[in-house]
XYZ file of N, CA and C in Angstrom:
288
model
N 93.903 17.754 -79.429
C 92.626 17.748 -80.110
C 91.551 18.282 -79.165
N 91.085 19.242 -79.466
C 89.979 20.041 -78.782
C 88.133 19.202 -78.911
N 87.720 18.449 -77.691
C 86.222 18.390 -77.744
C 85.447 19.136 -77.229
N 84.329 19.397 -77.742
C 83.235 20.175 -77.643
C 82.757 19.534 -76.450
N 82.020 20.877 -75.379
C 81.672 20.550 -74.423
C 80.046 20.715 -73.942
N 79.545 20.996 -75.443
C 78.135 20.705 -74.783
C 77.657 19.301 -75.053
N 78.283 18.581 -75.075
C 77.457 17.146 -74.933
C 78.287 16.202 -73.936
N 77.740 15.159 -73.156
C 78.803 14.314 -72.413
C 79.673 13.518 -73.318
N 80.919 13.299 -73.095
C 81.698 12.197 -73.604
C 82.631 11.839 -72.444
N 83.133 10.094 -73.033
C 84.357 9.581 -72.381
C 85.461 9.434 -73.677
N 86.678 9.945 -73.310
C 87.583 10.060 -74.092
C 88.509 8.650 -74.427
N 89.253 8.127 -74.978
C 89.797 7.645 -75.865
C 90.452 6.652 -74.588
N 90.703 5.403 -74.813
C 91.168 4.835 -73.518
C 92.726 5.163 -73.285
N 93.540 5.508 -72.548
C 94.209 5.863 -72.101
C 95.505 4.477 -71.853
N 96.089 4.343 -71.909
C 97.615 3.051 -72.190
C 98.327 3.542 -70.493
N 98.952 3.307 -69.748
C 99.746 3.686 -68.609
C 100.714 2.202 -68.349
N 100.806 1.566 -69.991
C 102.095 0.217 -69.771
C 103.311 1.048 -69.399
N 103.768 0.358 -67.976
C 104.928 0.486 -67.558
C 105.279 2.068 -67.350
N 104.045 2.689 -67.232
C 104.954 3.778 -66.260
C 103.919 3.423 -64.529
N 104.937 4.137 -64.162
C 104.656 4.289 -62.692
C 104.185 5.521 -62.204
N 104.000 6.658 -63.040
C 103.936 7.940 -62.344
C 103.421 8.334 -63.994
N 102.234 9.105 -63.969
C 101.770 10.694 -64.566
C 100.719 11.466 -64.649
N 100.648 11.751 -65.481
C 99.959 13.558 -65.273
C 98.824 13.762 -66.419
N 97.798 13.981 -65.791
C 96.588 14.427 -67.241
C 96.654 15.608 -66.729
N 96.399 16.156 -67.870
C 95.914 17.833 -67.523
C 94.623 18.100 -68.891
N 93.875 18.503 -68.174
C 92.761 19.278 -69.387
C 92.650 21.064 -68.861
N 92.485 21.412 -69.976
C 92.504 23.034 -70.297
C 90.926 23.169 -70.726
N 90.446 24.061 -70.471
C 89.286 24.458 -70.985
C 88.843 25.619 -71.495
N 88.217 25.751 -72.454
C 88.212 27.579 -73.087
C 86.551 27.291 -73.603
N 86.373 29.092 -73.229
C 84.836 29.304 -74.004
C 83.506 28.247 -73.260
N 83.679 28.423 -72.409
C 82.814 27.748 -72.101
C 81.722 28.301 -71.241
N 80.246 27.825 -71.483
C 79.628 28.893 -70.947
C 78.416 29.132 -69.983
N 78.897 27.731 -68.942
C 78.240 27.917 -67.666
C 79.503 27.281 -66.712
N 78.787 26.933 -65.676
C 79.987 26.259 -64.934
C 79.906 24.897 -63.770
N 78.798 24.260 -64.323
C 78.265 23.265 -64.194
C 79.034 21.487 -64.616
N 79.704 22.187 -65.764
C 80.044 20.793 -66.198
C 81.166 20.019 -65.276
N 80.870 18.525 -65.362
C 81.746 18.047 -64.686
C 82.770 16.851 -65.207
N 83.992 17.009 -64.559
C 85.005 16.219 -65.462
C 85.224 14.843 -64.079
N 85.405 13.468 -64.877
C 85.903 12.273 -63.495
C 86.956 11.610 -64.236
N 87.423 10.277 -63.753
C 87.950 9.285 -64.148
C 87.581 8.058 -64.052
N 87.533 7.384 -64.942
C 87.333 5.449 -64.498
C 88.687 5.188 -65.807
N 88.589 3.918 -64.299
C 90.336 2.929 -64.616
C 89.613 1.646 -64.204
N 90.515 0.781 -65.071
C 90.635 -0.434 -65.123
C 91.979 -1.470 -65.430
N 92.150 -2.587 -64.955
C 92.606 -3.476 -65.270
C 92.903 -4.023 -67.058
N 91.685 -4.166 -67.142
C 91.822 -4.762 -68.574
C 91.299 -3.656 -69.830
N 91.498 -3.677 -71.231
C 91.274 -3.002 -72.508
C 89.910 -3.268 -72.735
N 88.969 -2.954 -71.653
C 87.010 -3.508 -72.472
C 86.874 -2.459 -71.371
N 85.923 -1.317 -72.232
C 85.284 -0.619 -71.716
C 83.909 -1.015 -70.692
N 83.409 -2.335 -70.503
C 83.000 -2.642 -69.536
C 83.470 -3.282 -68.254
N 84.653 -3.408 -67.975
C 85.170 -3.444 -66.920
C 85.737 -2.077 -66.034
N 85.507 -0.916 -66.636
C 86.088 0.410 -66.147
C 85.270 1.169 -64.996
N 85.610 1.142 -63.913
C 84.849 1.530 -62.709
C 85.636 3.122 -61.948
N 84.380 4.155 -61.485
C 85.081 5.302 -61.068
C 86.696 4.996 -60.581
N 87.270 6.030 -60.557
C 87.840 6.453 -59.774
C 87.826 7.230 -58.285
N 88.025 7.256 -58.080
C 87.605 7.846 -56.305
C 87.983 9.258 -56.484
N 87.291 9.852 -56.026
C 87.714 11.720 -55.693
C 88.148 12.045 -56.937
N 87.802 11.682 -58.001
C 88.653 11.802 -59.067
C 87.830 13.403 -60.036
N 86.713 13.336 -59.276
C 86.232 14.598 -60.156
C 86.727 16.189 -59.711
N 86.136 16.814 -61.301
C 86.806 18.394 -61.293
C 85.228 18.929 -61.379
N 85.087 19.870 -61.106
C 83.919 20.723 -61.535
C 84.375 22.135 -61.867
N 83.592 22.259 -63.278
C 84.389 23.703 -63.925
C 84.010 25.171 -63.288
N 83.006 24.979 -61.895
C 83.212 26.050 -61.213
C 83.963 26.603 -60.561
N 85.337 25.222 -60.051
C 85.721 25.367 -59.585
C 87.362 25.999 -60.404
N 87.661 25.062 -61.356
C 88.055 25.637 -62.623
C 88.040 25.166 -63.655
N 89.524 25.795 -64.713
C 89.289 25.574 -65.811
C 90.715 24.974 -66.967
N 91.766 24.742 -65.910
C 92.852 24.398 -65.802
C 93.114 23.240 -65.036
N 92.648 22.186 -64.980
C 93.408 21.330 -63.645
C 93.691 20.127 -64.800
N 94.232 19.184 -63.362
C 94.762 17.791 -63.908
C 94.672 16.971 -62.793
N 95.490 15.187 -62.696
C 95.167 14.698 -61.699
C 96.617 13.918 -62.079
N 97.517 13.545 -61.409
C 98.767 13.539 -61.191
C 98.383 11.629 -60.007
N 99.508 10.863 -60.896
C 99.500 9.276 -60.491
C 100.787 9.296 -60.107
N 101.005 8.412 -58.853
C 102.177 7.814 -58.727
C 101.739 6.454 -57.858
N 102.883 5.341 -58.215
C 102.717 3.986 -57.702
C 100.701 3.687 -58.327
N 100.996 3.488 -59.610
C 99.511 2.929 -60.278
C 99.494 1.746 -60.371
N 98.063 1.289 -59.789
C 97.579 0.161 -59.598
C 96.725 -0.563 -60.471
N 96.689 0.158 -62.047
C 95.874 -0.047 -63.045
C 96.928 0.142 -64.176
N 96.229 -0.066 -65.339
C 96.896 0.103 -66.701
C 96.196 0.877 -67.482
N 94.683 1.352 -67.722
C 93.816 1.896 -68.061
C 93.238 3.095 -67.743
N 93.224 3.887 -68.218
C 92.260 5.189 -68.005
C 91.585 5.722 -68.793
N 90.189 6.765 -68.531
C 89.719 7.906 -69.548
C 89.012 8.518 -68.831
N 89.059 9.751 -69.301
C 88.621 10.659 -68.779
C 87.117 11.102 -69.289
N 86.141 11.039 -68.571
C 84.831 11.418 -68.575
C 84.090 12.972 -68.015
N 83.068 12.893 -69.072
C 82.677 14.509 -68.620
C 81.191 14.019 -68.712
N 80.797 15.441 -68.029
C 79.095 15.573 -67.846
C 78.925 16.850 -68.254
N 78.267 17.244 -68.892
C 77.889 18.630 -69.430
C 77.298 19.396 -68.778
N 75.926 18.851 -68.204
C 75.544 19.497 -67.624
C 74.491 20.751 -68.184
N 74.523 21.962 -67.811
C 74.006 23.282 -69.175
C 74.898 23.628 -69.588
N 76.373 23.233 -69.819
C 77.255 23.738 -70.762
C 77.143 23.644 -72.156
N 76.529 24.542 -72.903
C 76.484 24.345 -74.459
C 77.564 25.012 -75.174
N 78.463 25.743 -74.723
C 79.603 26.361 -75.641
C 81.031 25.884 -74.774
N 81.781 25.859 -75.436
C 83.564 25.587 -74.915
C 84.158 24.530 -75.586
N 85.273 24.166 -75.525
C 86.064 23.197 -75.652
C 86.892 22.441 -74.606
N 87.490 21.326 -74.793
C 88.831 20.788 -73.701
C 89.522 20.403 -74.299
N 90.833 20.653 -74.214
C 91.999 19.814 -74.365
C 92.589 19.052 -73.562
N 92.570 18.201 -74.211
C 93.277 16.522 -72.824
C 94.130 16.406 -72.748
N 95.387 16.201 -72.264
C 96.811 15.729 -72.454
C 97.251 14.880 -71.809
């Protein structure tokens, strides 16, 4: 499912029961500065007010427009992935 990237959002909370190891990847197309920025916050528990950064966890789309962030031995159960727009008013992402 493709979101629009001129406005900020945090995406959909993320489940990681019982694995030990994986992989987000977001793709990005059409987009049309290079400002915007992508992070992570994880948590322990299912309430979006307990969800605190992640460390080093951000992308910036200057840098590109293809990446991901790859877990092994996780110390949480929770994730989502957050963006900042920034002056990006045109593009999309796909999350996986």
């Amino acid at each position: 499912m493709a979101v629009v990237l001129a406005a900020d959002f945090k995406s959909m909370i993320i489940d990681f029961k019982e694995m030990n190891t994986a992989t987000i990847q977001a793709i990005v197309t059409g987009n049309d500065a290079t400002d915007g920025i992508f992070s992570l916050e994880v948590s322990l528990l299912c309430d979006v007010a307990t969800f605190v950064p992640f460390p080093d966890s951000e992308r910036s789309l200057a840098d590109c427009t293809n990446f991901g962030w790859q877990f092994t031995d996780m110390a949480w159960r929770y994730v989502r992935v957050c963006y900042t727009a920034n002056s990006v008013t045109t593009g999309t992402v796909d999350i996986w």
